[in-house]
């Protein structure tokens, strides 16, 4: 694990070195460099945080994994599904039901917004007028079900 820990540390240092460049690019709003896309730079930064978080989870370093997942959520303004799912995984693995619930609610919002952008709000119907759910609708249902379970668990625990 020694080499993996060193690699994870170097990966994190690389992200920290890249952050100022990405944020500067975002602030410039492409004024001086029209070929650079601040959105793509932020997406790259978020994905880098996610990858670092997953590496730290594999090493059992959940504090660093949580920190990196939080960084991914922050730079993506809680709209990157990979970042939210990564935070959800950290919370789930560490028994953080409140964090898991919060992550699920943000994930539900992100999935719902993406789903709205991709399809009309009307349900697809077959020739037999049976409801057909696509993958995104199943994801929404799965997330809503888990939110209800966690809410009930927390209500019971803290009531």
Coordinates of N, CA, C and O in Angstrom, one line a residue, residues 4 21 32 39-40 43 46-47 53 59-60 78-80 95 99-100 102-103 107 109 112 121 133 136 145 153-154:
X4 N 0.9 3.0 -3.3 CA -0.4 3.6 -3.6 C -0.7 4.8 -2.8 O -1.3 5.8 -3.3
X21 N -5.2 27.6 -11.5 CA -5.3 27.8 -13.0 C -6.8 27.7 -13.4 O -7.2 28.5 -14.2
X32 N -9.5 36.4 -22.7 CA -8.2 36.4 -23.4 C -7.9 35.2 -24.1 O -7.1 35.2 -25.0
X39 N -16.0 25.8 -18.3 CA -16.9 24.7 -17.9 C -16.1 23.4 -17.9 O -16.2 22.6 -17.0
X40 N -15.4 23.2 -19.0 CA -14.7 22.0 -19.2 C -13.5 21.9 -18.1 O -13.2 20.8 -17.6
X43 N -15.2 20.9 -14.9 CA -15.6 19.5 -15.0 C -14.4 18.6 -14.8 O -14.4 17.6 -14.1
X46 N -13.5 18.6 -11.1 CA -14.5 17.8 -10.4 C -14.1 16.3 -10.6 O -14.1 15.5 -9.6
X47 N -13.9 15.9 -11.8 CA -13.6 14.5 -12.1 C -12.3 14.1 -11.4 O -12.2 12.9 -11.0
X53 N -10.8 10.8 -4.7 CA -11.6 10.3 -3.6 C -11.8 8.8 -3.6 O -11.7 8.1 -2.6
X59 N -8.0 2.8 -0.4 CA -6.9 2.7 0.6 C -7.5 2.8 2.1 O -6.7 2.6 3.0
X60 N -8.8 3.0 2.2 CA -9.4 3.0 3.5 C -9.2 4.4 4.2 O -9.5 4.5 5.4
X78 N -22.7 21.1 -6.9 CA -23.6 20.0 -6.6 C -24.4 19.5 -7.8 O -25.6 19.1 -7.7
X79 N -23.9 19.7 -9.0 CA -24.6 19.3 -10.2 C -23.9 18.1 -10.9 O -24.5 17.6 -11.9
X80 N -22.8 17.7 -10.5 CA -22.0 16.6 -11.1 C -22.5 15.3 -10.4 O -22.2 15.1 -9.2
X95 N -21.0 5.1 7.5 CA -22.2 5.1 8.4 C -22.7 6.4 8.7 O -23.4 6.6 9.7
X99 N -25.3 12.5 6.3 CA -24.6 12.8 5.0 C -25.1 12.1 3.8 O -25.2 12.6 2.7
X100 N -25.5 10.8 4.0 CA -26.0 10.0 3.0 C -27.4 10.6 2.5 O -27.6 10.7 1.3
X102 N -28.4 13.7 2.8 CA -28.2 14.9 2.2 C -27.7 14.7 0.8 O -28.1 15.4 -0.2
X103 N -26.7 13.8 0.6 CA -26.2 13.4 -0.7 C -27.3 12.9 -1.6 O -27.3 13.3 -2.8
X107 N -28.5 14.5 -5.1 CA -28.4 13.6 -6.3 C -29.8 13.5 -7.0 O -29.9 13.6 -8.2
X109 N -32.0 15.8 -7.0 CA -32.2 17.1 -7.7 C -31.4 17.1 -9.0 O -32.0 17.5 -10.0
X112 N -33.0 14.7 -11.5 CA -34.3 15.2 -12.0 C -34.0 16.3 -13.0 O -34.7 16.3 -14.0
X121 N -41.7 15.9 -19.9 CA -42.1 15.4 -18.6 C -43.2 14.3 -18.7 O -43.5 13.7 -17.7
X133 N -40.8 2.8 -17.9 CA -39.9 3.7 -17.2 C -38.5 3.5 -17.8 O -38.0 2.4 -18.0
X136 N -33.4 6.6 -16.3 CA -33.4 7.8 -15.4 C -34.6 7.8 -14.5 O -34.4 8.1 -13.3
X145 N -36.8 6.2 -3.0 CA -37.1 5.1 -2.0 C -36.0 5.1 -0.9 O -36.3 5.0 0.3
X153 N -35.5 6.0 9.2 CA -34.4 5.5 10.1 C -33.9 6.6 11.0 O -33.8 6.5 12.2
X154 N -33.7 7.8 10.4 CA -33.3 9.0 11.3 C -34.4 9.5 12.2 O -34.1 9.9 13.3

